Coordinates of C-alpha atoms in Angstrom, one line a residue:
M1 CA -22.7 3.7 -10.4
G2 CA -20.2 3.2 -12.8
V3 CA -17.4 4.4 -14.1
R4 CA -18.4 7.9 -15.5
D5 CA -20.0 8.7 -12.4
L6 CA -15.8 8.8 -10.8
A7 CA -14.6 11.7 -9.8
D8 CA -11.7 14.1 -11.3
Y9 CA -8.6 12.8 -10.5
P10 CA -8.2 14.6 -7.4
W11 CA -3.7 15.4 -7.3
D12 CA -4.9 17.6 -9.9
A13 CA -5.8 20.1 -7.1
V14 CA -2.1 20.1 -6.0
I15 CA -0.4 22.0 -8.2
P16 CA -1.0 24.8 -7.2
Y17 CA 1.0 23.9 -4.2
R18 CA 3.5 21.9 -6.3
D19 CA 4.0 25.3 -8.5
R20 CA 4.1 27.4 -5.3
A21 CA 6.6 25.0 -4.2
A22 CA 8.8 24.9 -6.0
Q23 CA 9.7 28.8 -6.3
H24 CA 11.9 27.9 -3.0
P25 CA 16.0 29.3 -4.0
D26 CA 16.4 25.0 -2.7
G27 CA 13.9 23.7 -4.8
L28 CA 11.1 21.1 -4.5
V29 CA 11.1 18.2 -1.8
D30 CA 8.3 16.5 -2.6
L31 CA 6.9 13.7 -0.3
S32 CA 3.6 13.9 -1.6
I33 CA 3.8 11.3 -3.2
G34 CA 5.1 7.7 -2.6
S35 CA 6.3 6.4 -5.5
P36 CA 10.6 4.7 -5.0
V37 CA 13.4 7.2 -6.0
D38 CA 15.6 4.6 -5.5
P39 CA 17.3 2.4 -8.2
T40 CA 16.0 -1.3 -8.5
P41 CA 18.1 -3.8 -7.4
E42 CA 20.9 -5.0 -9.9
V43 CA 20.1 -7.9 -9.1
I44 CA 16.1 -8.0 -10.5
R45 CA 17.7 -5.8 -13.4
R46 CA 19.3 -8.5 -14.3
A47 CA 16.5 -11.1 -13.9
L48 CA 14.5 -9.0 -16.7
A49 CA 17.1 -8.8 -18.9
E50 CA 17.0 -12.2 -18.7
A51 CA 14.0 -12.9 -19.4
T52 CA 13.4 -10.4 -22.2
D53 CA 12.6 -12.9 -24.9
A54 CA 9.0 -13.2 -24.4
H55 CA 7.8 -14.5 -27.4
A56 CA 5.2 -16.5 -26.6
Y57 CA 1.9 -14.8 -24.3
P58 CA 2.8 -14.9 -20.3
Q59 CA 0.5 -17.3 -18.3
T60 CA -2.5 -15.2 -16.3
V61 CA -2.0 -17.7 -13.4
G62 CA 1.7 -16.9 -13.4
T63 CA 4.6 -19.3 -14.0
S64 CA 5.4 -21.8 -12.0
D65 CA 8.6 -20.7 -10.6
V66 CA 7.0 -16.7 -9.5
R67 CA 3.7 -18.7 -7.8
I68 CA 6.3 -20.8 -6.0
A69 CA 8.5 -17.9 -5.2
I70 CA 5.0 -16.7 -3.7
V71 CA 4.2 -19.4 -1.4
D72 CA 7.8 -19.1 -0.3
W73 CA 7.7 -16.0 0.7
Y74 CA 4.8 -16.5 2.8
A75 CA 6.2 -18.6 4.8
R76 CA 10.0 -17.0 5.4
R77 CA 8.1 -13.6 5.6
R78 CA 4.2 -13.4 6.4
G79 CA 4.2 -16.5 8.8
V80 CA 1.8 -18.5 6.6
P81 CA 3.0 -21.8 6.2
D82 CA 0.4 -23.5 4.7
L83 CA -0.1 -21.7 1.0
T84 CA 0.3 -24.0 -1.9
D85 CA 0.7 -22.5 -6.0
A86 CA -3.3 -22.6 -6.5
N87 CA -3.3 -20.0 -3.5
V88 CA -2.0 -17.2 -5.2
M89 CA -1.3 -15.4 -8.6
P90 CA 1.0 -12.3 -9.7
T91 CA -1.1 -9.0 -10.9
I92 CA -0.4 -6.1 -12.5
G93 CA 0.2 -4.7 -9.8
S94 CA -2.0 -4.1 -7.3
K95 CA -3.6 -1.0 -7.7
E96 CA -5.6 -2.4 -10.7
L97 CA -6.5 -5.2 -9.0
V98 CA -8.0 -3.9 -5.4
A99 CA -9.7 -1.2 -8.5
L100 CA -11.5 -4.4 -9.9
L101 CA -11.8 -7.2 -7.3
P102 CA -15.2 -6.1 -6.6
L103 CA -15.9 -6.8 -11.0
L104 CA -13.7 -9.8 -10.7
L105 CA -16.4 -11.2 -7.7
G106 CA -19.5 -10.5 -9.7
L107 CA -20.5 -7.6 -7.1
G108 CA -23.1 -5.1 -8.7
P109 CA -25.6 -2.5 -7.5
G110 CA -27.3 -3.2 -4.5
D111 CA -24.3 -5.3 -2.7
V112 CA -21.8 -3.2 -0.1
V113 CA -18.0 -2.8 -0.2
V114 CA -16.1 -1.8 3.1
H115 CA -13.0 0.4 3.2
P116 CA -11.3 1.7 6.3
R117 CA -12.6 5.2 7.5
V118 CA -8.5 7.4 5.9
A119 CA -8.1 5.0 3.2
Y120 CA -6.2 4.3 0.1
P121 CA -9.0 5.7 -2.9
T122 CA -9.1 3.2 -5.1
Y123 CA -11.3 0.6 -3.1
A124 CA -14.1 3.4 -2.9
V125 CA -13.7 3.2 -7.3
G126 CA -13.8 -0.6 -6.6
A127 CA -16.7 -0.4 -5.3
A128 CA -18.0 2.6 -8.3
V129 CA -16.8 0.8 -11.3
A130 CA -18.5 -2.3 -10.0
G131 CA -21.7 -0.3 -9.2
A132 CA -21.7 -1.5 -5.9
T133 CA -21.5 0.7 -2.8
A134 CA -19.3 2.0 -0.3
V135 CA -18.6 2.0 2.9
A136 CA -16.3 3.3 5.4
A137 CA -16.7 1.4 8.7
D138 CA -12.7 0.4 10.5
D139 CA -15.0 -1.2 13.4
P140 CA -15.1 -5.0 12.9
A141 CA -19.3 -4.4 15.1
E142 CA -19.6 -1.6 12.1
W143 CA -19.4 -3.8 8.8
P144 CA -22.9 -3.2 7.3
E145 CA -25.5 -6.5 7.6
G146 CA -25.1 -7.5 3.6
A147 CA -21.2 -6.6 2.9
K148 CA -20.1 -8.9 0.3
L149 CA -16.2 -7.8 0.7
I150 CA -14.5 -6.0 3.4
W151 CA -10.8 -4.2 3.1
I152 CA -9.2 -3.9 5.7
N153 CA -5.4 -2.0 5.1
S154 CA -2.5 -3.1 7.1
P155 CA 0.0 -1.0 7.6
G156 CA -2.8 1.6 6.7
N157 CA -2.1 4.2 3.6
P158 CA -1.7 6.9 5.0
D159 CA -2.3 6.3 8.7
G160 CA 0.1 3.2 9.2
R161 CA -2.2 1.4 11.2
T162 CA -2.1 -2.0 11.8
W163 CA -3.7 -4.6 13.0
D164 CA -2.4 -7.3 15.9
L165 CA -3.0 -11.8 16.1
E166 CA -6.1 -10.2 18.3
A167 CA -7.8 -7.6 16.0
L168 CA -7.3 -9.8 12.5
T169 CA -8.6 -12.5 13.9
A170 CA -12.5 -10.5 14.8
A171 CA -12.0 -8.3 11.8
V172 CA -12.1 -12.8 10.4
R173 CA -14.6 -13.5 13.0
R174 CA -16.6 -10.9 11.8
A175 CA -16.2 -11.3 8.5
R176 CA -17.3 -14.8 8.0
E177 CA -20.7 -13.6 10.2
L178 CA -21.4 -11.4 7.6
G179 CA -20.6 -14.1 4.7
A180 CA -18.5 -11.4 3.0
V181 CA -14.9 -11.6 1.2
L182 CA -12.1 -9.8 3.8
A183 CA -9.1 -8.7 1.9
S184 CA -6.3 -7.1 3.5
D185 CA -4.2 -5.1 1.8
E186 CA -0.5 -5.7 3.0
C187 CA 1.7 -4.2 0.3
Y188 CA 3.6 -1.8 3.7
A189 CA 4.0 -5.4 5.8
E190 CA 7.8 -5.5 6.0
L191 CA 7.8 -1.7 6.9
G192 CA 8.4 -2.0 10.7
W193 CA 8.6 0.6 13.3
E194 CA 7.4 1.6 16.7
G195 CA 6.5 -0.6 19.0
P196 CA 6.2 -4.5 18.9
W197 CA 6.4 -4.0 15.1
Q198 CA 10.4 -2.6 15.5
S199 CA 11.4 -6.2 15.8
Q200 CA 7.9 -8.0 15.0
M201 CA 7.0 -9.7 12.1
I202 CA 3.5 -8.2 11.1
P203 CA 0.9 -10.6 11.0
S204 CA -1.0 -11.0 7.4
V205 CA -4.5 -12.5 7.7
L206 CA -3.4 -14.5 6.0
D207 CA -2.3 -16.4 9.6
P208 CA -3.2 -19.4 10.4
R209 CA -3.4 -18.5 14.3
V210 CA -5.6 -15.9 13.2
T211 CA -7.3 -18.4 10.2
G212 CA -8.2 -21.1 12.5
G213 CA -7.4 -23.5 10.1
S214 CA -9.4 -21.8 7.0
R215 CA -8.3 -19.3 4.6
A216 CA -11.9 -19.6 3.5
D217 CA -13.3 -16.3 2.1
L218 CA -9.8 -14.4 2.8
L219 CA -7.1 -12.7 0.7
S220 CA -4.0 -11.5 0.9
V221 CA -3.1 -8.2 -1.1
Y222 CA 1.0 -7.7 -1.3
S223 CA 3.1 -5.4 -4.4
L224 CA 7.1 -5.5 -4.3
S225 CA 6.5 -1.6 -5.3
K226 CA 7.9 -0.1 -1.9
Q227 CA 10.9 -3.2 -0.5
S228 CA 12.2 -3.8 -3.8
N229 CA 11.8 -0.6 -5.6
L230 CA 9.4 -2.3 -8.8
A231 CA 7.0 0.3 -9.4
G232 CA 7.4 0.5 -12.8
Y233 CA 7.7 -3.4 -13.3
R234 CA 3.8 -3.8 -12.1
A235 CA 4.7 -6.1 -10.0
A236 CA 2.2 -7.0 -6.9
F237 CA 0.2 -10.6 -6.4
I238 CA -3.0 -12.1 -4.2
A239 CA -3.0 -14.9 -2.4
G240 CA -5.4 -16.1 -0.6
C241 CA -9.4 -18.6 -0.5
S242 CA -8.0 -21.1 -3.6
T243 CA -11.8 -20.9 -4.6
L244 CA -12.2 -17.6 -4.8
I245 CA -8.8 -16.9 -6.6
G246 CA -9.4 -19.7 -9.2
D247 CA -12.8 -17.5 -10.0
V248 CA -10.3 -13.8 -9.9
L249 CA -8.0 -16.2 -12.4
A250 CA -11.0 -17.4 -14.9
A251 CA -12.3 -13.5 -15.0
R252 CA -8.8 -12.3 -15.8
K253 CA -8.6 -14.7 -18.3
H254 CA -11.1 -13.2 -20.3
L255 CA -10.0 -9.7 -19.5
G256 CA -6.5 -10.3 -20.1
L257 CA -4.8 -9.6 -18.0
M258 CA -1.4 -11.2 -17.8
P259 CA 1.7 -9.9 -16.1
P260 CA 4.4 -10.2 -18.5
A261 CA 6.7 -12.6 -18.6
P262 CA 9.2 -10.7 -18.1
V263 CA 8.8 -9.4 -14.9
Q264 CA 7.5 -13.1 -13.5
H265 CA 10.4 -13.9 -13.5
A266 CA 12.0 -10.8 -12.4
M267 CA 9.1 -11.2 -9.3
A268 CA 10.4 -14.5 -8.2
V269 CA 13.8 -13.1 -8.4
A270 CA 13.3 -10.3 -5.8
L271 CA 11.4 -12.5 -3.9
R272 CA 13.4 -14.9 -3.6
D273 CA 16.4 -12.4 -2.1
D274 CA 16.2 -11.0 1.7
E275 CA 19.0 -8.9 1.4
H276 CA 18.1 -6.1 -1.1
V277 CA 15.1 -5.4 1.9
A278 CA 16.7 -5.2 4.6
A279 CA 18.5 -3.2 2.7
Q280 CA 15.6 -0.3 2.2
K281 CA 14.3 -0.7 5.5
R282 CA 17.4 1.2 6.6
L283 CA 17.3 3.9 3.6
Y284 CA 13.4 4.6 4.6
R285 CA 14.3 4.7 9.0
Q286 CA 16.9 7.0 8.1
R287 CA 14.3 9.6 5.9
R288 CA 12.1 9.0 9.2
D289 CA 15.2 9.7 11.7
V290 CA 15.3 12.9 10.2
L291 CA 11.6 14.0 9.1
L292 CA 9.6 12.7 11.9
P293 CA 11.3 14.8 14.9
A294 CA 11.9 18.2 12.5
L295 CA 7.8 17.5 12.4
I296 CA 7.4 17.7 15.6
E297 CA 9.5 20.9 16.3
A298 CA 7.4 22.7 13.9
G299 CA 4.4 21.6 15.8
F300 CA 3.2 19.1 14.0
R301 CA 1.3 16.0 15.5
I302 CA 2.0 12.3 13.6
D303 CA -1.0 10.1 14.9
G304 CA -0.3 6.5 13.7
S305 CA 2.8 6.0 11.8
E306 CA 3.9 2.7 13.5
A307 CA 4.3 1.3 9.9
G308 CA 4.6 1.5 6.3
L309 CA 5.5 4.3 4.5
Y310 CA 3.7 7.4 5.6
L311 CA 4.4 10.1 9.0
W312 CA -0.1 10.9 8.5
A313 CA 0.7 14.8 10.1
T314 CA -1.3 17.4 11.7
E315 CA -1.4 20.8 12.6
G316 CA -5.1 20.9 14.4
R317 CA -6.2 22.7 11.4
D318 CA -7.4 22.2 8.2
A319 CA -5.5 20.4 5.7
W320 CA -4.8 23.2 3.1
E321 CA -3.4 25.1 5.4
S322 CA -0.7 22.3 6.5
M323 CA -0.3 22.7 2.3
D324 CA 0.0 25.7 2.1
R325 CA 3.1 26.7 5.2
L326 CA 5.0 23.5 3.9
A327 CA 4.4 25.2 0.2
S328 CA 5.6 28.2 1.2
L329 CA 9.2 26.1 2.8
G330 CA 8.7 24.7 -0.5
I331 CA 7.3 21.3 1.2
L332 CA 4.5 18.7 -0.7
A333 CA 2.5 16.5 0.8
G334 CA -0.2 15.3 0.1
P335 CA -4.0 16.6 2.0
G336 CA -5.5 14.2 4.6
H337 CA -9.2 14.9 2.0
F338 CA -7.7 12.9 -0.7
Y339 CA -8.3 10.2 1.8
G340 CA -12.2 10.8 2.5
D341 CA -14.4 12.6 5.2
H342 CA -12.2 11.3 8.5
S343 CA -9.0 13.4 7.4
A344 CA -9.2 17.5 7.2
Q345 CA -6.9 18.7 9.1
H346 CA -4.0 15.8 8.3
V347 CA -1.0 15.8 5.2
R348 CA 0.3 12.5 4.4
L349 CA 4.5 12.7 4.1
S350 CA 6.2 10.2 2.0
L351 CA 9.7 9.0 3.0
T352 CA 10.2 8.4 -0.6
A353 CA 12.3 11.0 -1.0
P354 CA 16.6 11.1 -1.7
L355 CA 18.0 11.6 2.4
E356 CA 19.7 14.8 1.3
R357 CA 16.0 16.5 0.1
I358 CA 14.5 15.2 3.8
R359 CA 17.0 17.0 5.4
Q360 CA 17.6 19.8 3.4
A361 CA 13.2 20.0 4.1
A362 CA 13.8 19.0 8.0
T363 CA 16.2 21.4 7.8
R364 CA 13.1 24.4 6.3
L365 CA 10.3 23.3 9.4
T366 CA 13.0 23.4 12.3
G367 CA 13.9 27.1 10.7
A368 CA 18.4 26.4 10.9
D369 CA 18.0 27.7 7.7
R370 CA 17.2 31.4 9.1

């Protein structure tokens, strides 16, 4: 497989449901895509403006300022106190990194990339781009011999599955038995809602309690799109094994994958300011507290979703039927079919809509507008 073998972009199949939902007298409530709707914090916008004299090429490795900010953020917010600037690197958003990592690591035909059973589709896309084989498996005991790269996602998109310290430690142990790189996509880690994650930090794969003192072949991927409303900035980073970071850096230099200098400066400012992140989390919590009980009252069961940006809901029937029902209420969701062969009866609903529209969706779901 390769780039030419990629399937058509799946979201085109949602267009008829969007068109139907848009016909609702009170308009469309779009909960299908996790694209932020809230303003980029002023402190970050000012930082971007301050750095617009960007006449020279930016550094692929990142400025010293942004790398120090990433290191400090991992220590403060992720419980990872021992990184250096050789362990981190900014990227042009996280999606390009996820899609290109197998290629950047030198994987190709005959190699295996493992990803979650219910998963963000770009993990499999990255395998296809490199010509590798994608295998869906959650249980580390089921990760196959020959795996070269293993993706975990905590909290998960779309299901909110979150790996605790014990599970992460088992994952690291198994990856090392296989001689595989373990990459953890952690971009929703600030958004814990239920169980221990109401009060505890969601752990990183780089947590010293997980690594056993060695970061060898471990990577953590993070994005500022959701916690800082920087989706349009394409602001993300990778951290972990310095050898792997060096290999990825060398390949990225050849490919010209350089985060713009003004964005790097804005990232550093964003990473040092925790107040706007807490404020954004409060907004998401308000929306979740309105939408979740309305879905349950409307006959949906919420699975997982103890953390992250989405509610993973099912009526026990095909997702396209649920999409149709929701569209009749003027609500657009994401069908579970897009997230693998194991989620055909689920829909994903995002918390990225203004509270007023979330309340409108809740009213429609509960029949209070009839």
